mmCIF file of C-alpha atoms in Angstrom:
data_model
loop_
_atom_site.group_PDB
_atom_site.id
_atom_site.type_symbol
_atom_site.label_atom_id
_atom_site.label_comp_id
_atom_site.label_asym_id
_atom_site.label_seq_id
_atom_site.Cartn_x
_atom_site.Cartn_y
_atom_site.Cartn_z
ATOM 1 C CA MET A 9 74.872 2.393 -105.706
ATOM 2 C CA PRO A 10 75.769 2.850 -102.076
ATOM 3 C CA SER A 11 74.444 5.927 -100.244
ATOM 4 C CA LEU A 12 76.762 8.601 -98.830
ATOM 5 C CA PRO A 13 77.658 7.578 -95.279
ATOM 6 C CA SER A 14 75.441 9.462 -92.833
ATOM 7 C CA SER A 15 78.488 10.336 -90.713
ATOM 8 C CA LEU A 16 79.673 12.666 -93.501
ATOM 9 C CA LEU A 17 76.438 14.517 -93.717
ATOM 10 C CA ASN A 18 75.774 17.732 -91.807
ATOM 11 C CA PRO A 19 72.067 18.482 -91.902
ATOM 12 C CA ARG A 20 72.814 22.058 -90.780
ATOM 13 C CA LEU A 21 74.244 22.779 -94.239
ATOM 14 C CA SER A 22 71.175 21.578 -96.117
ATOM 15 C CA PHE A 23 69.718 25.023 -96.720
ATOM 16 C CA SER A 24 72.738 26.162 -98.714
ATOM 17 C CA LEU A 25 73.562 23.097 -100.861
ATOM 18 C CA LYS A 26 72.508 22.904 -104.478
ATOM 19 C CA PRO A 27 71.861 19.531 -106.177
ATOM 20 C CA LEU A 28 75.189 17.903 -106.990
ATOM 21 C CA LEU A 29 76.827 14.504 -107.263
ATOM 22 C CA LEU A 30 79.819 13.359 -105.285
ATOM 23 C CA PHE A 31 82.421 11.305 -107.087
ATOM 24 C CA SER A 32 84.778 8.663 -105.822
ATOM 25 C CA ARG A 33 87.496 7.059 -107.923
ATOM 26 C CA SER A 34 87.950 3.305 -107.858
ATOM 27 C CA SER A 35 89.403 0.693 -110.135
ATOM 28 C CA ASP A 36 85.997 0.279 -111.755
ATOM 29 C CA GLY A 37 85.834 3.963 -112.709
ATOM 30 C CA PRO A 38 83.889 6.835 -111.150
ATOM 31 C CA ARG A 39 81.324 5.916 -108.568
ATOM 32 C CA LEU A 40 78.339 8.232 -108.183
ATOM 33 C CA PHE A 41 76.902 9.103 -104.778
ATOM 34 C CA PRO A 42 73.525 10.795 -105.115
ATOM 35 C CA ILE A 43 72.745 13.378 -102.412
ATOM 36 C CA PRO A 44 69.713 12.242 -100.420
ATOM 37 C CA SER A 45 66.708 14.295 -101.299
ATOM 38 C CA GLN A 46 66.023 15.153 -97.676
ATOM 39 C CA LEU A 47 69.229 17.207 -97.640
ATOM 40 C CA LEU A 48 68.319 19.283 -100.660
ATOM 41 C CA SER A 49 66.357 22.516 -100.521
ATOM 42 C CA LYS A 50 63.432 22.557 -102.913
ATOM 43 C CA LYS A 51 63.457 26.358 -103.099
ATOM 44 C CA PRO A 52 66.684 28.241 -103.876
ATOM 45 C CA ARG A 53 67.623 30.714 -101.162
ATOM 46 C CA THR A 54 68.719 34.287 -101.799
ATOM 47 C CA PHE A 55 71.447 36.081 -99.854
ATOM 48 C CA SER A 56 68.819 38.044 -97.966
ATOM 49 C CA SER A 57 67.191 34.826 -96.847
ATOM 50 C CA LEU A 58 70.590 33.520 -95.799
ATOM 51 C CA ALA A 59 71.047 36.596 -93.666
ATOM 52 C CA SER A 60 67.654 36.116 -92.011
ATOM 53 C CA VAL A 61 68.426 32.461 -91.335
ATOM 54 C CA GLN A 62 71.789 33.436 -89.854
ATOM 55 C CA SER A 63 70.146 36.119 -87.722
ATOM 56 C CA SER A 64 67.490 33.682 -86.550
ATOM 57 C CA ALA A 65 70.078 31.035 -85.799
ATOM 58 C CA THR A 66 72.183 33.510 -83.843
ATOM 59 C CA ALA A 67 69.150 34.653 -81.893
ATOM 60 C CA ASN A 68 68.167 31.069 -81.123
ATOM 61 C CA GLY A 69 71.725 30.311 -80.061
ATOM 62 C CA SER A 70 71.706 33.290 -77.736
ATOM 63 C CA ARG A 71 68.393 32.245 -76.228
ATOM 64 C CA SER A 72 69.671 28.723 -75.857
ATOM 65 C CA SER A 73 72.829 29.957 -74.171
ATOM 66 C CA SER A 74 70.935 32.200 -71.804
ATOM 67 C CA SER A 75 68.596 29.343 -70.877
ATOM 68 C CA GLY A 76 71.424 26.993 -69.932
ATOM 69 C CA GLY A 77 72.127 25.429 -73.342
ATOM 70 C CA SER A 78 75.523 24.738 -74.795
ATOM 71 C CA GLY A 79 75.690 28.178 -76.472
ATOM 72 C CA GLY A 80 77.621 26.744 -79.459
ATOM 73 C CA ARG A 81 77.985 28.472 -82.822
ATOM 74 C CA SER A 82 75.091 28.494 -85.235
ATOM 75 C CA GLY A 83 75.557 26.212 -88.205
ATOM 76 C CA ALA A 84 74.277 28.882 -90.636
ATOM 77 C CA LEU A 85 76.799 30.348 -93.041
ATOM 78 C CA SER A 86 77.600 34.003 -92.333
ATOM 79 C CA PRO A 87 76.471 36.284 -95.144
ATOM 80 C CA SER A 88 79.009 38.253 -97.130
ATOM 81 C CA PRO A 89 79.773 41.588 -95.392
ATOM 82 C CA VAL A 90 77.615 44.416 -96.695
ATOM 83 C CA ALA A 91 79.622 47.560 -97.572
ATOM 84 C CA GLU A 92 78.634 50.526 -95.424
ATOM 85 C CA VAL A 93 77.769 53.791 -97.113
ATOM 86 C CA VAL A 94 80.606 56.213 -96.201
ATOM 87 C CA GLN A 95 79.721 59.881 -96.245
ATOM 88 C CA ARG A 96 82.304 62.098 -97.920
ATOM 89 C CA ILE A 97 84.071 64.318 -95.376
ATOM 90 C CA ASP A 98 84.418 68.076 -95.729
ATOM 91 C CA VAL A 99 87.770 68.294 -97.520
ATOM 92 C CA ASN A 100 88.325 71.946 -96.637
ATOM 93 C CA PRO A 101 90.480 72.785 -93.590
ATOM 94 C CA PRO A 102 88.686 74.317 -90.575
ATOM 95 C CA LYS A 103 87.554 77.890 -91.136
ATOM 96 C CA GLY A 104 90.406 80.358 -90.796
ATOM 97 C CA THR A 105 93.155 77.752 -91.273
ATOM 98 C CA ARG A 106 95.210 76.726 -94.288
ATOM 99 C CA ASP A 107 96.717 73.801 -96.110
ATOM 100 C CA PHE A 108 100.171 74.202 -97.604
ATOM 101 C CA PRO A 109 100.389 72.233 -100.853
ATOM 102 C CA PRO A 110 103.816 72.332 -102.566
ATOM 103 C CA GLU A 111 103.372 75.691 -104.309
ATOM 104 C CA ASP A 112 102.236 77.387 -101.062
ATOM 105 C CA MET A 113 104.899 75.595 -99.063
ATOM 106 C CA ARG A 114 107.564 76.984 -101.386
ATOM 107 C CA LEU A 115 106.297 80.518 -100.709
ATOM 108 C CA ARG A 116 106.208 79.926 -96.959
ATOM 109 C CA THR A 117 109.723 78.474 -96.941
ATOM 110 C CA TRP A 118 110.995 81.415 -98.995
ATOM 111 C CA LEU A 119 109.398 83.883 -96.568
ATOM 112 C CA PHE A 120 110.673 82.095 -93.448
ATOM 113 C CA ASN A 121 114.183 81.900 -94.888
ATOM 114 C CA HIS A 122 114.194 85.697 -95.233
ATOM 115 C CA PHE A 123 112.933 86.040 -91.643
ATOM 116 C CA ARG A 124 115.823 83.880 -90.436
ATOM 117 C CA GLU A 125 118.496 85.458 -92.588
ATOM 118 C CA VAL A 126 117.591 88.998 -91.481
ATOM 119 C CA SER A 127 117.437 87.961 -87.822
ATOM 120 C CA ARG A 128 120.862 86.347 -87.946
ATOM 121 C CA LEU A 129 122.246 89.305 -89.865
ATOM 122 C CA PHE A 130 121.368 91.469 -86.841
ATOM 123 C CA GLY A 131 122.866 88.966 -84.386
ATOM 124 C CA PHE A 132 119.680 87.276 -83.072
ATOM 125 C CA GLU A 133 119.455 83.638 -81.967
ATOM 126 C CA GLU A 134 116.444 81.445 -82.767
ATOM 127 C CA VAL A 135 114.193 80.012 -80.045
ATOM 128 C CA ASP A 136 110.759 78.392 -79.912
ATOM 129 C CA TYR A 137 108.076 77.647 -77.332
ATOM 130 C CA PRO A 138 105.143 75.205 -76.964
ATOM 131 C CA VAL A 139 102.083 75.933 -79.072
ATOM 132 C CA LEU A 140 100.043 74.869 -76.026
ATOM 133 C CA GLU A 141 100.568 77.080 -72.974
ATOM 134 C CA SER A 142 98.891 77.781 -69.652
ATOM 135 C CA GLU A 143 95.829 79.959 -70.146
ATOM 136 C CA ALA A 144 96.971 82.234 -67.296
ATOM 137 C CA LEU A 145 99.926 83.337 -69.419
ATOM 138 C CA PHE A 146 97.599 85.251 -71.757
ATOM 139 C CA ILE A 147 94.989 86.593 -69.318
ATOM 140 C CA ARG A 148 96.529 89.741 -67.911
ATOM 141 C CA LYS A 149 94.142 92.657 -68.241
ATOM 142 C CA ALA A 150 90.363 92.597 -68.593
ATOM 143 C CA GLY A 151 89.226 94.210 -71.825
ATOM 144 C CA GLU A 152 92.143 93.087 -73.971
ATOM 145 C CA GLU A 153 90.840 91.898 -77.318
ATOM 146 C CA ILE A 154 93.160 88.919 -77.244
ATOM 147 C CA ARG A 155 91.545 87.614 -74.040
ATOM 148 C CA ASP A 156 88.283 86.972 -75.905
ATOM 149 C CA GLN A 157 90.040 85.349 -78.865
ATOM 150 C CA LEU A 158 91.741 82.477 -77.071
ATOM 151 C CA TYR A 159 91.380 78.879 -78.175
ATOM 152 C CA CYS A 160 91.292 77.592 -74.589
ATOM 153 C CA PHE A 161 90.042 74.512 -72.775
ATOM 154 C CA GLU A 162 90.545 72.307 -69.725
ATOM 155 C CA ASP A 163 92.797 69.317 -70.311
ATOM 156 C CA ARG A 164 92.358 65.859 -68.777
ATOM 157 C CA GLY A 165 94.437 66.918 -65.793
ATOM 158 C CA ASN A 166 91.925 69.711 -65.046
ATOM 159 C CA ARG A 167 94.445 72.366 -66.136
ATOM 160 C CA ARG A 168 93.343 75.450 -68.073
ATOM 161 C CA VAL A 169 95.411 75.633 -71.256
ATOM 162 C CA ALA A 170 95.323 77.645 -74.477
ATOM 163 C CA LEU A 171 96.784 77.601 -77.956
ATOM 164 C CA ARG A 172 99.178 80.539 -77.970
ATOM 165 C CA PRO A 173 97.736 83.676 -79.601
ATOM 166 C CA GLU A 174 101.140 85.429 -79.573
ATOM 167 C CA LEU A 175 104.753 84.674 -78.627
ATOM 168 C CA THR A 176 105.877 87.449 -76.259
ATOM 169 C CA PRO A 177 104.365 86.010 -73.021
ATOM 170 C CA SER A 178 106.079 82.681 -73.764
ATOM 171 C CA LEU A 179 109.345 84.564 -74.161
ATOM 172 C CA ALA A 180 108.797 86.205 -70.762
ATOM 173 C CA ARG A 181 108.049 82.819 -69.168
ATOM 174 C CA LEU A 182 111.245 81.285 -70.546
ATOM 175 C CA VAL A 183 113.378 84.259 -69.456
ATOM 176 C CA ILE A 184 111.991 83.985 -65.908
ATOM 177 C CA GLN A 185 112.626 80.218 -65.971
ATOM 178 C CA LYS A 186 116.278 80.671 -67.010
ATOM 179 C CA GLY A 187 116.814 83.457 -64.498
ATOM 180 C CA LYS A 188 120.354 84.628 -63.872
ATOM 181 C CA SER A 189 121.832 81.953 -66.130
ATOM 182 C CA LEU A 190 121.044 84.261 -69.075
ATOM 183 C CA SER A 191 123.541 86.882 -70.111
ATOM 184 C CA LEU A 192 122.138 90.279 -71.030
ATOM 185 C CA PRO A 193 121.564 91.861 -73.446
ATOM 186 C CA LEU A 194 119.496 89.081 -74.970
ATOM 187 C CA LYS A 195 118.597 89.030 -78.671
ATOM 188 C CA TRP A 196 116.163 86.259 -79.616
ATOM 189 C CA PHE A 197 113.894 85.611 -82.574
ATOM 190 C CA ALA A 198 111.184 83.034 -83.194
ATOM 191 C CA ILE A 199 108.865 81.933 -85.997
ATOM 192 C CA GLY A 200 105.828 80.212 -84.543
ATOM 193 C CA GLN A 201 102.238 79.343 -85.298
ATOM 194 C CA CYS A 202 99.650 81.379 -83.366
ATOM 195 C CA TRP A 203 95.893 80.951 -82.930
ATOM 196 C CA ARG A 204 93.173 83.557 -82.421
ATOM 197 C CA TYR A 205 89.448 83.074 -82.808
ATOM 198 C CA GLU A 206 88.652 86.371 -84.497
ATOM 199 C CA ARG A 207 86.599 87.791 -87.314
ATOM 200 C CA MET A 208 88.389 87.076 -90.565
ATOM 201 C CA THR A 209 89.211 89.803 -93.069
ATOM 202 C CA ARG A 210 91.814 90.167 -95.764
ATOM 203 C CA GLY A 211 95.147 89.276 -94.194
ATOM 204 C CA ARG A 212 93.523 88.151 -90.937
ATOM 205 C CA ARG A 213 93.168 84.440 -90.169
ATOM 206 C CA ARG A 214 92.468 82.321 -87.128
ATOM 207 C CA GLU A 215 95.853 80.703 -87.398
ATOM 208 C CA HIS A 216 98.970 82.361 -88.682
ATOM 209 C CA TYR A 217 102.728 82.185 -88.372
ATOM 210 C CA GLN A 218 104.452 85.065 -86.643
ATOM 211 C CA TRP A 219 108.036 86.297 -86.789
ATOM 212 C CA ASN A 220 109.137 87.828 -83.484
ATOM 213 C CA MET A 221 112.383 89.651 -82.675
ATOM 214 C CA ASP A 222 113.017 90.745 -79.080
ATOM 215 C CA ILE A 223 115.814 92.551 -77.253
ATOM 216 C CA LEU A 224 116.072 92.289 -73.463
ATOM 217 C CA GLY A 225 118.459 94.212 -71.252
ATOM 218 C CA VAL A 226 118.699 97.443 -73.294
ATOM 219 C CA SER A 227 116.845 100.466 -71.933
ATOM 220 C CA GLU A 228 117.952 102.921 -74.624
ATOM 221 C CA VAL A 229 115.899 103.761 -77.723
ATOM 222 C CA THR A 230 118.676 102.214 -79.805
ATOM 223 C CA ALA A 231 116.883 98.869 -79.295
ATOM 224 C CA GLU A 232 113.664 100.085 -80.956
ATOM 225 C CA ALA A 233 115.712 101.712 -83.731
ATOM 226 C CA GLU A 234 117.486 98.407 -84.406
ATOM 227 C CA LEU A 235 114.212 96.466 -84.530
ATOM 228 C CA ILE A 236 112.642 98.845 -87.058
ATOM 229 C CA SER A 237 115.876 98.729 -89.082
ATOM 230 C CA SER A 238 115.669 94.927 -89.242
ATOM 231 C CA ILE A 239 112.103 95.091 -90.605
ATOM 232 C CA VAL A 240 113.130 97.683 -93.206
ATOM 233 C CA THR A 241 116.013 95.386 -94.211
ATOM 234 C CA PHE A 242 113.550 92.531 -94.651
ATOM 235 C CA PHE A 243 111.264 94.673 -96.831
ATOM 236 C CA LYS A 244 114.149 95.697 -99.054
ATOM 237 C CA ARG A 245 115.273 92.073 -99.482
ATOM 238 C CA ILE A 246 111.879 91.035 -100.856
ATOM 239 C CA GLY A 247 111.460 94.095 -103.089
ATOM 240 C CA ILE A 248 109.132 96.258 -100.986
ATOM 241 C CA THR A 249 109.984 99.965 -100.804
ATOM 242 C CA GLU A 250 109.039 102.988 -98.682
ATOM 243 C CA SER A 251 106.435 103.876 -101.318
ATOM 244 C CA ASP A 252 104.656 100.571 -100.562
ATOM 245 C CA VAL A 253 104.751 100.503 -96.764
ATOM 246 C CA GLY A 254 105.669 102.719 -93.813
ATOM 247 C CA PHE A 255 105.734 102.827 -90.008
ATOM 248 C CA LYS A 256 103.529 104.837 -87.672
ATOM 249 C CA VAL A 257 105.389 105.650 -84.464
ATOM 250 C CA SER A 258 104.269 107.039 -81.102
ATOM 251 C CA SER A 259 104.748 106.426 -77.376
ATOM 252 C CA ARG A 260 102.504 105.234 -74.583
ATOM 253 C CA LYS A 261 104.085 107.990 -72.490
ATOM 254 C CA VAL A 262 102.195 110.576 -74.588
ATOM 255 C CA LEU A 263 98.928 109.224 -73.188
ATOM 256 C CA GLN A 264 100.382 109.066 -69.707
ATOM 257 C CA GLU A 265 101.296 112.751 -69.779
ATOM 258 C CA VAL A 266 97.830 113.769 -71.015
ATOM 259 C CA LEU A 267 96.043 111.635 -68.412
ATOM 260 C CA ARG A 268 98.310 112.919 -65.680
ATOM 261 C CA CYS A 269 97.156 116.468 -66.438
ATOM 262 C CA TYR A 270 93.598 115.390 -65.561
ATOM 263 C CA SER A 271 94.565 113.368 -62.486
ATOM 264 C CA VAL A 272 93.484 110.074 -64.048
ATOM 265 C CA PRO A 273 94.604 107.175 -61.783
ATOM 266 C CA GLU A 274 97.545 105.085 -63.027
ATOM 267 C CA ASN A 275 95.533 101.866 -62.803
ATOM 268 C CA LEU A 276 93.187 103.101 -65.547
ATOM 269 C CA PHE A 277 96.000 103.638 -68.027
ATOM 270 C CA GLY A 278 95.921 100.133 -69.498
ATOM 271 C CA LYS A 279 92.137 100.231 -69.983
ATOM 272 C CA VAL A 280 92.351 103.604 -71.738
ATOM 273 C CA CYS A 281 95.053 102.291 -74.114
ATOM 274 C CA ILE A 282 92.919 99.299 -75.037
ATOM 275 C CA ILE A 283 89.979 101.583 -75.862
ATOM 276 C CA ILE A 284 92.120 104.027 -77.865
ATOM 277 C CA ASP A 285 93.440 101.120 -79.938
ATOM 278 C CA LYS A 286 89.888 100.714 -81.293
ATOM 279 C CA LEU A 287 89.851 104.234 -82.831
ATOM 280 C CA GLU A 288 89.733 103.054 -86.437
ATOM 281 C CA LYS A 289 87.624 99.983 -85.670
ATOM 282 C CA ILE A 290 84.490 101.387 -84.011
ATOM 283 C CA PRO A 291 82.584 104.734 -84.207
ATOM 284 C CA LEU A 292 84.035 107.723 -82.332
ATOM 285 C CA ASP A 293 80.885 108.082 -80.194
ATOM 286 C CA GLU A 294 81.398 104.536 -78.947
ATOM 287 C CA ILE A 295 85.014 105.376 -78.075
ATOM 288 C CA LYS A 296 83.799 108.347 -76.033
ATOM 289 C CA ARG A 297 81.210 106.244 -74.216
ATOM 290 C CA GLU A 298 83.781 103.605 -73.282
ATOM 291 C CA LEU A 299 86.271 106.222 -72.087
ATOM 292 C CA ASN A 300 83.591 107.893 -70.005
ATOM 293 C CA ALA A 301 82.701 104.530 -68.462
ATOM 294 C CA THR A 302 86.275 104.216 -67.153
ATOM 295 C CA GLY A 303 85.828 107.434 -65.177
ATOM 296 C CA LEU A 304 87.334 110.024 -67.536
ATOM 297 C CA SER A 305 85.609 113.405 -67.573
ATOM 298 C CA VAL A 306 84.166 114.830 -70.800
ATOM 299 C CA GLU A 307 86.885 117.513 -70.765
ATOM 300 C CA ALA A 308 89.667 114.926 -70.405
ATOM 301 C CA ILE A 309 88.207 112.817 -73.232
ATOM 302 C CA GLU A 310 88.071 115.772 -75.631
ATOM 303 C CA GLU A 311 91.642 116.804 -74.784
ATOM 304 C CA LEU A 312 92.868 113.220 -75.186
ATOM 305 C CA LEU A 313 91.221 112.776 -78.591
ATOM 306 C CA GLN A 314 92.638 116.102 -79.739
ATOM 307 C CA VAL A 315 96.173 115.018 -78.840
ATOM 308 C CA LEU A 316 95.674 111.634 -80.505
ATOM 309 C CA SER A 317 94.811 113.338 -83.807
ATOM 310 C CA ILE A 318 98.275 114.973 -84.001
ATOM 311 C CA LYS A 319 100.518 113.728 -86.816
ATOM 312 C CA SER A 320 103.455 116.067 -86.180
ATOM 313 C CA LEU A 321 106.064 115.637 -83.475
ATOM 314 C CA THR A 322 106.690 119.401 -83.523
ATOM 315 C CA LYS A 323 103.022 120.135 -82.822
ATOM 316 C CA LEU A 324 102.961 117.554 -80.036
ATOM 317 C CA GLU A 325 105.928 119.289 -78.428
ATOM 318 C CA GLU A 326 104.040 122.597 -78.545
ATOM 319 C CA ILE A 327 101.169 121.041 -76.558
ATOM 320 C CA LEU A 328 103.077 118.844 -74.097
ATOM 321 C CA GLY A 329 106.322 120.803 -73.883
ATOM 322 C CA GLY A 330 109.765 119.415 -74.584
ATOM 323 C CA ALA A 331 110.653 118.304 -71.066
ATOM 324 C CA GLY A 332 108.706 115.014 -70.977
ATOM 325 C CA GLU A 333 110.139 111.543 -71.605
ATOM 326 C CA ALA A 334 107.766 110.911 -74.501
ATOM 327 C CA ILE A 335 109.093 113.783 -76.599
ATOM 328 C CA ALA A 336 112.723 112.978 -75.728
ATOM 329 C CA ASP A 337 112.356 109.289 -76.695
ATOM 330 C CA LEU A 338 110.610 110.072 -79.980
ATOM 331 C CA LYS A 339 113.148 112.716 -80.959
ATOM 332 C CA GLN A 340 115.967 110.260 -80.368
ATOM 333 C CA LEU A 341 114.229 107.584 -82.431
ATOM 334 C CA PHE A 342 113.798 109.888 -85.419
ATOM 335 C CA SER A 343 117.431 110.958 -85.104
ATOM 336 C CA LEU A 344 118.554 107.313 -85.117
ATOM 337 C CA ALA A 345 116.324 106.630 -88.134
ATOM 338 C CA GLU A 346 118.342 109.249 -90.033
ATOM 339 C CA LYS A 347 121.575 107.509 -89.088
ATOM 340 C CA PHE A 348 120.242 104.032 -89.935
ATOM 341 C CA GLY A 349 118.994 105.372 -93.284
ATOM 342 C CA TYR A 350 115.267 104.702 -93.002
ATOM 343 C CA SER A 351 113.840 108.106 -91.995
ATOM 344 C CA GLU A 352 111.599 108.082 -95.106
ATOM 345 C CA TRP A 353 109.926 104.941 -93.833
ATOM 346 C CA ILE A 354 108.617 106.329 -90.509
ATOM 347 C CA GLN A 355 106.140 108.998 -89.448
ATOM 348 C CA PHE A 356 104.701 110.193 -86.160
ATOM 349 C CA ASP A 357 101.083 109.322 -85.367
ATOM 350 C CA ALA A 358 99.886 109.922 -81.805
ATOM 351 C CA SER A 359 96.910 107.560 -82.221
ATOM 352 C CA VAL A 360 99.151 104.474 -82.317
ATOM 353 C CA VAL A 361 99.040 102.856 -78.865
ATOM 354 C CA ARG A 362 98.800 99.085 -79.654
ATOM 355 C CA GLY A 363 96.086 96.973 -78.067
ATOM 356 C CA LEU A 364 98.138 94.947 -75.598
ATOM 357 C CA ALA A 365 98.321 96.256 -72.063
ATOM 358 C CA TYR A 366 101.981 95.427 -71.463
ATOM 359 C CA TYR A 367 103.502 98.159 -73.679
ATOM 360 C CA THR A 368 105.170 100.969 -71.691
ATOM 361 C CA GLY A 369 107.019 103.279 -74.106
ATOM 362 C CA ILE A 370 107.598 103.665 -77.838
ATOM 363 C CA VAL A 371 105.147 101.714 -80.014
ATOM 364 C CA PHE A 372 105.069 101.294 -83.789
ATOM 365 C CA GLU A 373 103.024 99.676 -86.557
ATOM 366 C CA GLY A 374 103.848 98.782 -90.138
ATOM 367 C CA PHE A 375 101.131 99.744 -92.636
ATOM 368 C CA ASP A 376 100.522 99.635 -96.381
ATOM 369 C CA ARG A 377 100.452 103.060 -98.042
ATOM 370 C CA GLU A 378 97.216 102.271 -99.907
ATOM 371 C CA GLY A 379 95.429 101.672 -96.612
ATOM 372 C CA LYS A 380 93.718 98.487 -97.753
ATOM 373 C CA LEU A 381 95.126 96.122 -95.132
ATOM 374 C CA ARG A 382 95.353 95.765 -91.373
ATOM 375 C CA ALA A 383 98.700 96.430 -89.648
ATOM 376 C CA ILE A 384 101.500 94.444 -91.303
ATOM 377 C CA CYS A 385 103.486 94.241 -88.077
ATOM 378 C CA GLY A 386 103.668 95.958 -84.709
ATOM 379 C CA GLY A 387 105.689 96.209 -81.566
ATOM 380 C CA GLY A 388 107.220 98.411 -78.927
ATOM 381 C CA ARG A 389 108.736 98.585 -75.467
ATOM 382 C CA TYR A 390 107.447 96.417 -72.599
ATOM 383 C CA ASP A 391 109.725 97.085 -69.616
ATOM 384 C CA ARG A 392 107.297 95.781 -66.987
ATOM 385 C CA LEU A 393 106.029 92.546 -68.536
ATOM 386 C CA LEU A 394 108.118 90.100 -66.474
ATOM 387 C CA SER A 395 106.829 91.424 -63.149
ATOM 388 C CA THR A 396 103.238 90.620 -64.175
ATOM 389 C CA PHE A 397 104.298 86.948 -64.110
ATOM 390 C CA GLY A 398 106.210 87.209 -60.831
ATOM 391 C CA GLY A 399 109.664 87.825 -62.274
ATOM 392 C CA ASP A 400 112.108 90.700 -61.992
ATOM 393 C CA ASP A 401 111.561 93.372 -64.630
ATOM 394 C CA VAL A 402 114.130 93.734 -67.381
ATOM 395 C CA PRO A 403 114.137 96.489 -70.041
ATOM 396 C CA ALA A 404 112.684 94.899 -73.160
ATOM 397 C CA CYS A 405 111.194 95.610 -76.567
ATOM 398 C CA GLY A 406 110.182 93.571 -79.578
ATOM 399 C CA PHE A 407 107.794 93.139 -82.485
ATOM 400 C CA GLY A 408 105.502 90.587 -84.090
ATOM 401 C CA PHE A 409 105.219 90.174 -87.865
ATOM 402 C CA GLY A 410 102.513 87.881 -89.285
ATOM 403 C CA ASP A 411 102.806 85.873 -92.487
ATOM 404 C CA ALA A 412 99.214 86.407 -93.669
ATOM 405 C CA VAL A 413 99.330 90.159 -94.343
ATOM 406 C CA ILE A 414 102.742 90.437 -95.991
ATOM 407 C CA VAL A 415 101.809 88.043 -98.815
ATOM 408 C CA GLU A 416 98.971 90.425 -99.675
ATOM 409 C CA VAL A 417 101.483 93.280 -100.024
ATOM 410 C CA SER A 418 104.167 91.411 -101.910
#
């Protein structure tokens, strides 16, 4: 029988061929072509040996190429790809954040729909802002808790940016940008995701959605009264009553009048407010130490803490007198609450000052009557916020209402 033509043989394949016969059809029937023994491997090769041969061939080819050879492909067959071992990822979202599977998304949609319906009922228009803002927008006063909670970084353009921890500064930026093209009074609302790197407790997360309602261009207390009325309306719509939650109300001007009696400089006012906001968060002795470090005398600190413990507007008037703006504003607010029909929802508490430095007048916080949760919502007047960003001041007030606490109440 004739041998297989040598031109058809590739000696480079010899290591991988098993003994076989090649057939050719002719008129005389099948013709058998035995494979020459020199092309057959006497020892079967395993896949691991194939891999080593391929590796060796590749290495030799590389050496040949680097030494001036042709650098052609190795004749060895490439081994089957070996599956890499893939480590299972952590399937939980980052600490302090949430997924929203369908059942949770239904709850969120239901909640947001009520936010929107109440806002539109009171004549507010919806707006939104970038989640990523300039870091400078949120760094106003040293000592603010929010300053140390920023998710901030430098982008590839060497700009300092931050994930927004709240919405009000973004509102101020947009109002300054629009300038005189806006018609006052302005009534805007927003529902946006906010980020704060803070210690997590019940109802406190590192990301949350916040409902904001703001009124610009109204200097009267009617604006604050309308905002509180809108929150009460929301509570009633979802089945929460005055026996479940309430509002603590005070004014930053109360502190101003006390500090003025002790000749405390105006520039220390913001720092004092930030410290007072920690009253229920750190020991009283620590509060006193921090107040003393700002320059307040021991006598002024004792007087201040005594005033802050007052829970009656009548008693406050006995101490401060009835001629000051603080007493006048608070009296008007409680009178308007009677007319709006929510007087049973609010109470005076001089210790409420809010922790953000930009508040200037009436401040308020929503709280659960059982006292198990952090503030449900909070807000107040901030007449001088725009000037801190280089704009012209406009009378303004507003509130923020997070989604994480209210689901614990309802």
